[in-house]
Coordinates of C-alpha atoms in Angstrom, one line a residue:
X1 CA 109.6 100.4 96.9
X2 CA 107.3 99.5 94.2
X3 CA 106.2 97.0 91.9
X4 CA 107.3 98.8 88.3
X5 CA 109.7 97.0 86.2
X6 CA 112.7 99.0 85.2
X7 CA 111.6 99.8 81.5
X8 CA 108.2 101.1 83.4
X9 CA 110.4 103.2 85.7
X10 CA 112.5 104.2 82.4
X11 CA 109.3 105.2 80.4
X12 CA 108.1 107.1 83.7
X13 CA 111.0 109.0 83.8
X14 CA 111.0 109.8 80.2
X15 CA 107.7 110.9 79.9
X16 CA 108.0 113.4 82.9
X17 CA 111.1 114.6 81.6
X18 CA 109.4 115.3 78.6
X19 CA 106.4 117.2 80.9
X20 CA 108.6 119.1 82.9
X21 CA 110.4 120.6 79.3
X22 CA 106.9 121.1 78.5
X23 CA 106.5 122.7 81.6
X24 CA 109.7 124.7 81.3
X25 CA 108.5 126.0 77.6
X26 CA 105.2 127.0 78.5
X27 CA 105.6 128.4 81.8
X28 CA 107.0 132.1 80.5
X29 CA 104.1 132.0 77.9
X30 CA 101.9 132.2 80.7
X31 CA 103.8 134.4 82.7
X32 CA 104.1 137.1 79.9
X33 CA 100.1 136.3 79.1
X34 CA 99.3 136.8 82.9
X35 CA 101.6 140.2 82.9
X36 CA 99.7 141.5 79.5
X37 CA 96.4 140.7 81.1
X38 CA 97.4 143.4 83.7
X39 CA 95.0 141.7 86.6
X40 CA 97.1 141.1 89.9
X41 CA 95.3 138.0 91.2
X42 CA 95.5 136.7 87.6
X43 CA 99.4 137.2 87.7
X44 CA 99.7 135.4 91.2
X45 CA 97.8 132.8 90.7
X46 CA 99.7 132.0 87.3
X47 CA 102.9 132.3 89.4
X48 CA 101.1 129.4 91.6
X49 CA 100.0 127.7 89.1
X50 CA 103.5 127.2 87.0
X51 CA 106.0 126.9 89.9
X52 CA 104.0 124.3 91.4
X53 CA 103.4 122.6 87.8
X54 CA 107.1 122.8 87.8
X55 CA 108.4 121.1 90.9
X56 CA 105.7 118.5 90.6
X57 CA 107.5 117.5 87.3
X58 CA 110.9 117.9 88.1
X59 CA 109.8 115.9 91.6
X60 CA 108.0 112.8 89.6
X61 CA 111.1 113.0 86.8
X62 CA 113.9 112.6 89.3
X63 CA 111.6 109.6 91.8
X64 CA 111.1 107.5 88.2
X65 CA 115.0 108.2 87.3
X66 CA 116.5 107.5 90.6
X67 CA 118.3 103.8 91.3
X68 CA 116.2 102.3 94.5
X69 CA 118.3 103.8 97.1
X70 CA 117.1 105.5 100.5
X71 CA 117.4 109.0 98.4
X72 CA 114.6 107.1 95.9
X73 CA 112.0 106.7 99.2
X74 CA 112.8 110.5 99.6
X75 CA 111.7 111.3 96.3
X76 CA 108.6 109.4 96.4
X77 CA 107.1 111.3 99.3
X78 CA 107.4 114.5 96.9
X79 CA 106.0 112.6 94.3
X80 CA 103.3 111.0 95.8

């Protein structure tokens, strides 16, 4: 697996937790900012831009707060 010790994975997954609620808050900000600007590339590419944000938190936040299992290998291909 890797060579973190467990308060490293514990402060990993804490501070992505705390990204991906960041994440979650900000994301329909930009959606509605995107919408007002009334641009259709703009919109899209916001759409992109926060789903992707998104899953790359909510990937990294469950691989750091996962016991090393199989399902933890799993979760560090999407994270890394």
């Amino acid at each position: 697996m890797n060579a973190q010790s467990v308060e490293e994975e514990v402060a990993n997954g804490i501070s992505h937790g705390i990204g991906l609620v960041g994440a979650m808050i900000g994301t329909p900000i930009l959606l509605l900012a995107a919408f007002h600007h009334g641009n259709i590339p703009f919109l899209v590419g916001t759409i992109i831009f926060t789903t992707t944000m998104l899953l790359v938190y909510l990937a990294s936040t469950l691989y750091h707060s996962w016991p090393n299992t199989h399902t933890k290998s799993l979760l560090q291909l999407l994270d890394h």
